[in-house]
Short mmCIF file of C-alpha atoms and ligand atoms in Angstrom, two decimals:
data_model
loop_
_atom_site.label_atom_id
_atom_site.label_comp_id
_atom_site.label_asym_id
_atom_site.label_seq_id
_atom_site.Cartn_x
_atom_site.Cartn_y
_atom_site.Cartn_z
CA MET Y 1 -51.41 -42.41 172.71
CA GLU Y 2 -54.65 -44.26 171.89
CA ASN Y 3 -57.59 -42.16 170.69
CA SER Y 4 -61.23 -43.15 170.63
CA PHE Y 5 -61.65 -40.87 167.60
CA PRO Y 6 -59.87 -40.59 164.24
CA VAL Y 7 -57.05 -38.06 163.83
CA GLN Y 8 -55.27 -36.34 160.96
CA GLU Y 9 -51.99 -34.50 160.42
CA ILE Y 10 -52.22 -30.90 159.25
CA HIS Y 11 -49.44 -28.49 158.31
CA GLU Y 12 -49.46 -24.89 159.46
CA GLY Y 13 -46.46 -22.60 159.14
CA ARG Y 14 -43.46 -24.88 159.82
CA ALA Y 15 -45.42 -27.10 162.22
CA LYS Y 16 -46.91 -30.54 161.70
CA ILE Y 17 -49.88 -30.97 164.01
CA ILE Y 18 -52.02 -33.99 164.87
CA THR Y 19 -55.62 -32.87 165.29
CA PRO Y 20 -58.92 -34.76 165.50
CA ARG Y 21 -60.29 -35.42 161.99
CA LEU Y 22 -61.84 -32.04 161.28
CA ASP Y 23 -64.39 -33.26 158.72
CA LEU Y 24 -66.14 -35.32 161.41
CA PHE Y 25 -67.13 -32.27 163.47
CA ARG Y 26 -69.68 -30.31 161.50
CA GLY Y 27 -72.59 -28.36 162.89
CA SER Y 28 -75.79 -27.49 161.09
CA GLY Y 29 -75.04 -26.12 157.62
CA GLU Y 30 -72.11 -28.56 157.31
CA THR Y 31 -69.58 -26.00 158.58
CA TYR Y 32 -66.69 -27.17 160.74
CA ARG Y 33 -67.36 -26.41 164.44
CA PRO Y 34 -64.08 -26.43 166.42
CA ARG Y 35 -65.92 -26.37 169.78
CA LEU Y 36 -67.38 -29.84 169.00
CA THR Y 37 -63.93 -31.47 168.75
CA PRO Y 38 -62.29 -33.26 171.71
CA VAL Y 39 -59.19 -31.07 171.16
CA PHE Y 40 -59.57 -27.55 169.85
CA TYR Y 41 -58.05 -26.57 166.49
CA ASN Y 42 -59.46 -23.73 164.41
CA PRO Y 43 -57.94 -23.18 160.94
CA LYS Y 44 -59.71 -19.78 160.84
CA MET Y 45 -57.32 -18.51 163.53
CA LYS Y 46 -54.28 -18.95 161.24
CA LEU Y 47 -54.09 -15.21 160.55
CA ASN Y 48 -54.01 -14.56 164.28
CA ARG Y 49 -51.20 -17.11 164.68
CA ASP Y 50 -49.24 -15.70 161.71
CA LEU Y 51 -49.50 -12.22 163.23
CA SER Y 52 -48.23 -13.57 166.57
CA ILE Y 53 -45.24 -15.16 164.81
CA LEU Y 54 -44.53 -11.80 163.18
CA LEU Y 55 -44.77 -10.05 166.55
CA ALA Y 56 -42.39 -12.51 168.24
CA ASN Y 57 -39.90 -12.13 165.36
CA THR Y 58 -40.15 -8.35 165.71
CA MET Y 59 -39.40 -8.72 169.41
CA ASN Y 60 -36.45 -11.04 168.63
CA LYS Y 61 -35.00 -8.28 166.46
CA MET Y 62 -35.66 -5.48 168.93
CA LEU Y 63 -34.15 -7.34 171.90
CA ASN Y 64 -31.56 -9.27 169.89
CA ARG Y 65 -32.02 -12.42 171.98
CA ASP Y 66 -34.03 -15.62 172.28
CA LEU Y 67 -37.39 -15.41 174.08
CA ASN Y 68 -39.18 -17.27 176.87
CA ILE Y 69 -42.79 -17.75 175.80
CA CYS Y 70 -45.80 -19.23 177.58
CA GLU Y 71 -49.04 -20.31 175.92
CA PRO Y 72 -51.13 -21.56 178.85
CA LEU Y 73 -54.29 -22.44 176.85
CA SER Y 74 -52.71 -24.47 174.06
CA GLY Y 75 -55.36 -26.80 172.60
CA THR Y 76 -53.30 -28.96 170.19
CA GLY Y 77 -50.19 -26.84 170.89
CA VAL Y 78 -50.14 -25.36 167.38
CA MET Y 79 -49.41 -21.77 168.43
CA GLY Y 80 -46.70 -22.61 170.96
CA ILE Y 81 -45.05 -25.09 168.59
CA ARG Y 82 -45.06 -22.48 165.82
CA TYR Y 83 -43.39 -19.97 168.18
CA ALA Y 84 -40.70 -22.58 168.87
CA LEU Y 85 -40.13 -23.37 165.18
CA GLU Y 86 -40.53 -19.95 163.58
CA CYS Y 87 -38.97 -17.55 166.13
CA ARG Y 88 -35.81 -17.52 168.25
CA VAL Y 89 -37.08 -19.21 171.41
CA LYS Y 90 -35.15 -20.25 174.52
CA LYS Y 91 -38.06 -21.90 176.28
CA ILE Y 92 -41.70 -22.53 175.39
CA VAL Y 93 -44.27 -23.51 178.03
CA LEU Y 94 -47.44 -25.19 176.74
CA ASN Y 95 -50.40 -26.15 178.87
CA ASP Y 96 -54.03 -27.21 178.73
CA ILE Y 97 -56.50 -28.15 181.46
CA SER Y 98 -57.93 -30.92 179.26
CA SER Y 99 -56.09 -34.21 179.66
CA ILE Y 100 -56.83 -35.13 176.02
CA ALA Y 101 -55.37 -31.82 174.83
CA TYR Y 102 -52.33 -32.44 177.07
CA GLN Y 103 -51.75 -35.81 175.34
CA PHE Y 104 -52.01 -34.13 171.93
CA ILE Y 105 -49.60 -31.34 172.92
CA LYS Y 106 -47.01 -33.90 174.10
CA ARG Y 107 -47.39 -35.88 170.88
CA ASN Y 108 -47.12 -32.74 168.73
CA VAL Y 109 -44.07 -31.48 170.63
CA LYS Y 110 -42.36 -34.82 169.89
CA LEU Y 111 -43.46 -34.82 166.25
CA ASN Y 112 -41.82 -31.40 165.78
CA ASN Y 113 -38.61 -32.29 167.66
CA ILE Y 114 -38.78 -29.44 170.15
CA GLU Y 115 -38.62 -31.51 173.36
CA ASP Y 116 -35.36 -29.77 174.35
CA ILE Y 117 -37.00 -26.34 174.68
CA ALA Y 118 -40.64 -27.26 175.45
CA GLN Y 119 -42.25 -27.81 178.86
CA VAL Y 120 -45.77 -29.26 178.77
CA TYR Y 121 -48.28 -29.04 181.65
CA ASN Y 122 -51.82 -30.23 182.35
CA GLU Y 123 -53.06 -27.60 184.82
CA ASP Y 124 -55.44 -24.75 185.25
CA ALA Y 125 -53.77 -21.85 183.39
CA SER Y 126 -54.10 -19.35 186.28
CA ILE Y 127 -52.61 -21.76 188.81
CA LEU Y 128 -49.75 -22.64 186.47
CA LEU Y 129 -48.93 -18.97 185.75
CA LEU Y 130 -48.92 -18.13 189.47
CA LYS Y 131 -46.69 -21.14 190.22
CA LEU Y 132 -44.25 -20.16 187.47
CA ALA Y 133 -44.24 -16.52 188.63
CA SER Y 134 -43.52 -17.59 192.22
CA LYS Y 135 -40.51 -19.58 190.97
CA LYS Y 136 -39.28 -16.36 189.30
CA LEU Y 137 -39.79 -17.93 185.88
CA LYS Y 138 -40.81 -14.84 183.93
CA PHE Y 139 -41.79 -14.64 180.28
CA ASP Y 140 -41.17 -12.25 177.39
CA ILE Y 141 -44.50 -13.24 175.81
CA ILE Y 142 -47.62 -14.74 177.37
CA ASP Y 143 -50.34 -15.63 174.89
CA ILE Y 144 -53.86 -15.93 176.32
CA ASP Y 145 -56.28 -17.51 173.83
CA PRO Y 146 -59.34 -18.79 175.74
CA PHE Y 147 -62.85 -19.86 174.86
CA GLY Y 148 -64.83 -16.64 175.37
CA SER Y 149 -63.53 -14.20 177.94
CA PRO Y 150 -59.87 -13.94 179.04
CA VAL Y 151 -60.73 -12.07 182.28
CA GLU Y 152 -59.75 -14.78 184.79
CA PHE Y 153 -56.25 -15.21 183.32
CA ILE Y 154 -55.13 -11.56 183.20
CA GLU Y 155 -53.78 -11.05 186.73
CA PRO Y 156 -51.81 -14.33 186.82
CA ALA Y 157 -50.39 -13.51 183.38
CA LEU Y 158 -49.36 -10.00 184.48
CA LYS Y 159 -47.52 -11.56 187.43
CA ALA Y 160 -45.66 -14.02 185.21
CA LEU Y 161 -44.53 -11.43 182.64
CA ARG Y 162 -41.10 -9.83 182.59
CA ASN Y 163 -40.80 -6.06 182.68
CA LYS Y 164 -41.29 -4.92 179.04
CA GLY Y 165 -42.80 -8.31 178.21
CA ILE Y 166 -45.79 -8.65 175.89
CA LEU Y 167 -49.24 -9.89 176.84
CA CYS Y 168 -51.27 -11.21 173.87
CA VAL Y 169 -54.99 -11.49 174.63
CA THR Y 170 -57.89 -12.79 172.54
CA ALA Y 171 -61.57 -12.43 173.45
CA THR Y 172 -64.37 -14.15 171.54
CA ASP Y 173 -67.28 -13.20 173.82
CA LEU Y 174 -68.54 -10.48 171.50
CA ILE Y 175 -72.18 -10.99 172.57
CA PRO Y 176 -71.63 -9.21 175.90
CA LEU Y 177 -68.87 -6.95 174.56
CA CYS Y 178 -71.04 -5.69 171.70
CA GLY Y 179 -73.98 -4.84 173.94
CA ILE Y 180 -76.31 -7.80 173.45
CA LYS Y 181 -75.80 -8.92 177.07
CA ILE Y 182 -75.07 -5.67 178.88
CA GLU Y 183 -74.89 -7.00 182.46
CA ALA Y 184 -72.52 -9.82 181.46
CA CYS Y 185 -70.22 -7.20 179.93
CA GLU Y 186 -70.41 -4.91 182.96
CA ARG Y 187 -69.64 -7.86 185.26
CA LYS Y 188 -66.66 -9.14 183.31
CA TYR Y 189 -65.24 -5.99 181.75
CA LEU Y 190 -66.36 -3.46 184.40
CA GLY Y 191 -67.75 -1.20 181.70
CA LYS Y 192 -70.96 -0.64 179.76
CA PRO Y 193 -70.94 -1.66 176.08
CA LEU Y 194 -72.74 0.27 173.31
CA LYS Y 195 -74.96 -1.50 170.80
CA SER Y 196 -73.95 0.69 167.86
CA TYR Y 197 -72.30 0.07 164.47
CA TYR Y 198 -68.90 0.78 166.05
CA CYS Y 199 -69.54 -1.66 168.94
CA ARG Y 200 -66.53 -3.81 167.98
CA GLU Y 201 -64.12 -0.92 168.51
CA ILE Y 202 -65.86 -0.31 171.84
CA ALA Y 203 -65.34 -4.03 172.58
CA LEU Y 204 -61.58 -3.65 172.04
CA ARG Y 205 -61.49 -0.59 174.28
CA LEU Y 206 -63.49 -2.35 177.02
CA LEU Y 207 -61.10 -5.32 176.87
CA ILE Y 208 -58.03 -3.06 177.13
CA ASN Y 209 -59.59 -1.06 179.97
CA MET Y 210 -60.30 -4.26 181.91
CA ILE Y 211 -56.63 -5.25 181.53
CA ASN Y 212 -55.56 -1.71 182.47
CA THR Y 213 -57.69 -1.80 185.63
CA LYS Y 214 -55.93 -4.97 186.78
CA ALA Y 215 -52.50 -3.69 185.69
CA LEU Y 216 -52.95 -0.41 187.61
CA GLN Y 217 -53.60 -2.35 190.82
CA HIS Y 218 -50.19 -3.99 190.37
CA SER Y 219 -48.45 -0.69 189.43
CA ILE Y 220 -48.06 -1.79 185.83
CA LEU Y 221 -48.36 0.48 182.79
CA ILE Y 222 -49.77 -1.15 179.66
CA GLU Y 223 -48.92 0.08 176.17
CA PRO Y 224 -51.16 -1.29 173.40
CA LEU Y 225 -48.92 -2.24 170.45
CA ILE Y 226 -51.40 -3.79 168.03
CA SER Y 227 -55.15 -4.24 168.60
CA TYR Y 228 -57.63 -5.47 166.03
CA VAL Y 229 -60.99 -7.02 165.29
CA TYR Y 230 -61.14 -9.98 162.93
CA GLU Y 231 -64.20 -12.10 162.12
CA HIS Y 232 -65.48 -13.53 165.44
CA TYR Y 233 -62.72 -12.33 167.77
CA ILE Y 234 -60.83 -9.31 169.06
CA ARG Y 235 -57.16 -9.37 169.98
CA THR Y 236 -54.68 -7.02 171.60
CA TYR Y 237 -50.90 -7.15 172.12
CA LEU Y 238 -49.77 -5.03 175.08
CA ARG Y 239 -46.27 -4.24 176.35
CA ILE Y 240 -46.04 -3.85 180.11
CA PHE Y 241 -43.81 -1.57 182.19
CA ARG Y 242 -43.49 -2.07 185.94
CA GLY Y 243 -43.44 0.93 188.31
CA ALA Y 244 -46.06 3.09 190.04
CA LEU Y 245 -44.95 6.37 188.43
CA LYS Y 246 -45.14 4.86 184.96
CA ALA Y 247 -48.51 3.25 185.70
CA ASN Y 248 -49.97 6.61 186.78
CA LYS Y 249 -49.88 7.71 183.12
CA ALA Y 250 -52.59 5.17 182.33
CA LEU Y 251 -55.03 6.72 184.81
CA LYS Y 252 -55.72 9.31 182.11
CA MET Y 253 -56.48 6.65 179.51
CA ARG Y 254 -59.78 5.75 181.17
CA GLY Y 255 -62.86 7.51 179.93
CA ILE Y 256 -66.46 7.46 178.79
CA ILE Y 257 -68.01 7.75 175.33
CA MET Y 258 -71.32 9.65 175.12
CA HIS Y 259 -73.36 8.84 172.01
CA CYS Y 260 -76.48 10.38 170.47
CA PHE Y 261 -78.52 7.78 168.57
CA LYS Y 262 -80.65 10.55 167.03
CA CYS Y 263 -77.94 12.40 165.07
CA ASP Y 264 -74.81 10.17 165.49
CA PHE Y 265 -72.89 12.75 167.56
CA ARG Y 266 -70.44 11.29 170.07
CA ILE Y 267 -67.94 12.75 172.51
CA ILE Y 268 -65.02 11.17 174.38
CA VAL Y 269 -64.76 12.31 177.99
CA GLU Y 270 -61.65 11.67 180.09
CA GLY Y 271 -62.31 10.22 183.57
CA MET Y 272 -65.13 8.21 185.03
CA VAL Y 273 -67.89 10.80 185.38
CA VAL Y 274 -70.89 10.43 183.09
CA TYR Y 275 -71.70 13.54 181.04
CA LYS Y 276 -75.33 14.46 181.80
CA GLU Y 277 -76.12 17.11 179.19
CA LYS Y 278 -78.19 16.65 176.04
CA CYS Y 279 -76.73 16.37 172.54
CA PRO Y 280 -75.35 19.81 171.57
CA TYR Y 281 -76.42 19.28 167.92
CA CYS Y 282 -79.99 17.93 168.15
CA ASN Y 283 -80.88 18.08 171.86
CA GLY Y 284 -81.33 14.27 171.82
CA GLU Y 285 -80.60 12.00 174.79
CA LEU Y 286 -76.97 10.92 175.21
CA THR Y 287 -76.21 7.25 175.99
CA TYR Y 288 -72.92 6.42 177.69
CA SER Y 289 -70.47 3.58 177.21
CA GLY Y 290 -67.55 2.76 179.49
CA PRO Y 291 -65.42 3.24 181.39
CA LEU Y 292 -63.17 2.17 178.56
CA TRP Y 293 -59.65 2.79 177.20
CA ILE Y 294 -59.62 6.13 175.35
CA GLY Y 295 -55.88 6.15 174.52
CA PRO Y 296 -54.18 4.78 171.39
CA ILE Y 297 -54.82 1.10 170.71
CA VAL Y 298 -51.96 0.77 168.20
CA SER Y 299 -48.35 1.94 168.57
CA ARG Y 300 -47.26 3.67 165.39
CA ASP Y 301 -43.56 2.80 165.81
CA PHE Y 302 -44.23 -0.84 166.62
CA CYS Y 303 -46.63 -1.10 163.68
CA VAL Y 304 -43.95 0.28 161.31
CA ASN Y 305 -41.49 -2.37 162.61
CA MET Y 306 -44.08 -5.11 162.09
CA ILE Y 307 -44.76 -3.93 158.51
CA GLN Y 308 -41.04 -4.02 157.70
CA ASN Y 309 -40.57 -7.48 159.22
CA ASN Y 310 -43.64 -8.81 157.43
CA GLU Y 311 -41.88 -8.11 154.13
CA GLU Y 312 -38.95 -10.30 155.22
CA LEU Y 313 -40.95 -13.25 156.59
CA ASN Y 314 -42.86 -15.46 154.21
CA LEU Y 315 -46.01 -16.04 156.22
CA GLU Y 316 -49.02 -17.62 154.53
CA ASN Y 317 -51.15 -14.57 155.34
CA LYS Y 318 -48.47 -12.03 154.37
CA LYS Y 319 -50.78 -10.01 152.08
CA LYS Y 320 -53.73 -9.94 154.49
CA ILE Y 321 -51.38 -8.97 157.34
CA SER Y 322 -49.83 -6.21 155.26
CA LYS Y 323 -53.28 -4.79 154.48
CA LEU Y 324 -54.36 -5.00 158.11
CA LEU Y 325 -51.16 -3.43 159.50
CA ASN Y 326 -51.17 -0.60 156.95
CA THR Y 327 -54.75 0.29 157.88
CA LEU Y 328 -53.88 0.06 161.59
CA LEU Y 329 -50.98 2.44 160.93
CA GLU Y 330 -53.35 4.99 159.36
CA GLU Y 331 -55.74 4.58 162.31
CA SER Y 332 -53.06 4.78 164.98
CA THR Y 333 -53.17 8.56 165.47
CA LEU Y 334 -56.89 9.07 164.83
CA PRO Y 335 -59.50 9.53 167.58
CA PRO Y 336 -61.62 6.73 169.08
CA THR Y 337 -64.81 5.55 167.30
CA PHE Y 338 -65.66 5.80 163.60
CA TYR Y 339 -68.55 6.85 161.37
CA ASN Y 340 -70.38 4.60 158.91
CA VAL Y 341 -71.12 6.11 155.50
CA ASP Y 342 -74.32 4.14 154.87
CA TYR Y 343 -75.75 4.98 158.29
CA ILE Y 344 -75.13 8.72 157.94
CA CYS Y 345 -76.44 8.70 154.36
CA SER Y 346 -79.64 6.94 155.46
CA LYS Y 347 -80.16 9.73 158.03
CA ILE Y 348 -79.57 12.57 155.53
CA LYS Y 349 -81.26 10.72 152.63
CA LYS Y 350 -78.29 10.81 150.29
CA LYS Y 351 -76.71 8.20 147.99
CA PRO Y 352 -73.53 7.01 149.77
CA PRO Y 353 -70.32 8.42 148.24
CA LYS Y 354 -67.03 6.48 148.35
CA THR Y 355 -65.47 6.30 151.81
CA ARG Y 356 -62.08 7.45 150.41
CA ASP Y 357 -63.71 10.56 148.87
CA ILE Y 358 -65.18 11.56 152.24
CA ILE Y 359 -61.78 11.08 153.89
CA HIS Y 360 -60.05 13.24 151.24
CA SER Y 361 -62.66 16.00 151.52
CA LEU Y 362 -62.28 16.11 155.31
CA GLN Y 363 -58.48 16.17 155.00
CA LYS Y 364 -58.74 19.09 152.52
CA LEU Y 365 -60.61 20.99 155.25
CA ASN Y 366 -57.63 20.28 157.56
CA TYR Y 367 -59.41 17.69 159.68
CA GLU Y 368 -57.71 14.43 160.60
CA ALA Y 369 -59.40 11.58 158.76
CA GLY Y 370 -58.64 8.00 157.76
CA PRO Y 371 -60.05 4.49 157.41
CA THR Y 372 -60.80 1.86 160.03
CA HIS Y 373 -59.88 -1.82 159.62
CA ILE Y 374 -63.19 -2.74 161.28
CA ASP Y 375 -65.53 -1.51 158.57
CA PRO Y 376 -64.79 -0.81 154.87
CA LYS Y 377 -67.64 1.72 154.93
CA GLY Y 378 -66.25 3.34 158.09
CA PHE Y 379 -63.97 6.34 158.59
CA LYS Y 380 -62.37 8.03 161.58
CA THR Y 381 -62.14 11.78 161.95
CA ASN Y 382 -61.95 14.60 164.45
CA ALA Y 383 -64.43 16.66 162.38
CA PRO Y 384 -67.75 17.42 164.13
CA ILE Y 385 -70.89 15.62 162.95
CA ASN Y 386 -72.36 18.73 161.24
CA VAL Y 387 -69.18 19.15 159.14
CA ILE Y 388 -69.21 15.44 158.25
CA LYS Y 389 -72.82 15.69 157.05
CA ASP Y 390 -72.04 18.88 155.04
CA VAL Y 391 -69.06 17.20 153.39
CA ILE Y 392 -71.10 14.12 152.47
CA ASN Y 393 -73.96 16.27 151.15
CA LYS Y 394 -71.57 18.06 148.79
CA LEU Y 395 -70.11 14.86 147.29
C1 SAM Q 1 -59.44 -21.49 172.15
S1 SAM Q 1 -58.63 -22.91 172.71
C2 SAM Q 1 -56.93 -22.58 172.45
C3 SAM Q 1 -56.50 -22.68 171.03
C4 SAM Q 1 -55.04 -22.57 170.77
N1 SAM Q 1 -54.45 -21.40 171.39
C5 SAM Q 1 -54.79 -22.57 169.27
O1 SAM Q 1 -54.14 -21.63 168.75
O2 SAM Q 1 -55.24 -23.50 168.60
C6 SAM Q 1 -58.77 -22.78 174.44
C7 SAM Q 1 -58.15 -23.95 175.19
O3 SAM Q 1 -58.12 -23.61 176.57
C8 SAM Q 1 -58.33 -24.77 177.32
N2 SAM Q 1 -58.78 -24.32 178.65
C9 SAM Q 1 -60.01 -23.87 179.02
N3 SAM Q 1 -59.98 -23.47 180.32
C10 SAM Q 1 -58.71 -23.65 180.76
C11 SAM Q 1 -58.06 -23.39 181.99
N4 SAM Q 1 -58.71 -22.87 183.03
N5 SAM Q 1 -56.75 -23.69 182.09
C12 SAM Q 1 -56.07 -24.23 181.04
N6 SAM Q 1 -56.64 -24.50 179.85
C13 SAM Q 1 -57.94 -24.21 179.70
C14 SAM Q 1 -59.34 -25.57 176.54
O4 SAM Q 1 -59.26 -26.95 176.86
C15 SAM Q 1 -58.91 -25.25 175.09
O5 SAM Q 1 -58.06 -26.25 174.59
#
């Protein structure tokens, strides 16, 4: 393969990967800008890739067999090649629409000696997934990692997944999802975002609801296993179950969040009807967000398995992953949305106490309360806003 640009070899996990020379692609401020490179590689996504390796290993253990995995938006191939080298894999399908990326993937597959289990394509991801599904080639894991929104790839991926397979989905279009471009979000995610301090949790719930809407149409139930926000992206891992009766359960997971910007009250309403009343605490206007996923976004049992397996694997981001998963475990049974200590304290004119102290005080009053991985100054609770303010005032 001849390149018109210089390349380098990097090492990530057990993989050796040829990438364009990263130091040649800097934006203003001298920071590396992966979108400027002829083939995409972002070292900042290593944590995401480590977590995916952990998930696939967890699945290996649960199923006690090798997996068929498809990564239809591969870039250099780093994720797919790592799956092949660091998990028990029967077949790995890698693909990219860019012909330069395709050349890099082929070269990297050869460099890592996985030609016997790897299939490499140069197609549109949706078309490839539909072709593979029509040949009855179904996958245990499909990993969708696009530029921006994953919307267009969801239905083809659902078709190409095995029953009980896992769909991994990243979204980086946080500008619409966090309420800066409302119409773009409504168009793509079929729900209204909320420009609030907890907008990134709303973003996750809008993403999952969009996937649920498509899954329901194909009589598929989705079960979120792990969902998180990290730096510039959100990511969810969902297990799917085929069957209309099973899928019906997810009809109840769609809802609306009503929020009062005056006093920070919010309420989660099941169903698609917008709540018209005024805020019951301050009589302020209520703003709605949704429809979005109001069910759990993390499976407690799966999270426990991941935490145990993380101790056994020696991933580069082991400590960060352990911290993230342990916080997700605490969050897993708590209600949607969270409160921000600084915001509430600015409203009640009080010096902010420690987040942990607020959580303990609420728990002492028999409310559910715990942290959120999204915001170190955030906490989740089922206590009403007046109780939260009383508790903070007394600290
Ligand atoms: C964010 S990058 C993938 C990064 C990769 N997963 C990793 O871990 O490094 C998205 C890739 O999708 C490719 N792409 C964009 N649209 C596509 C499409 N419709 N079908 C297939 N590939 C596509 C781009 O060329 C790009 O390489």
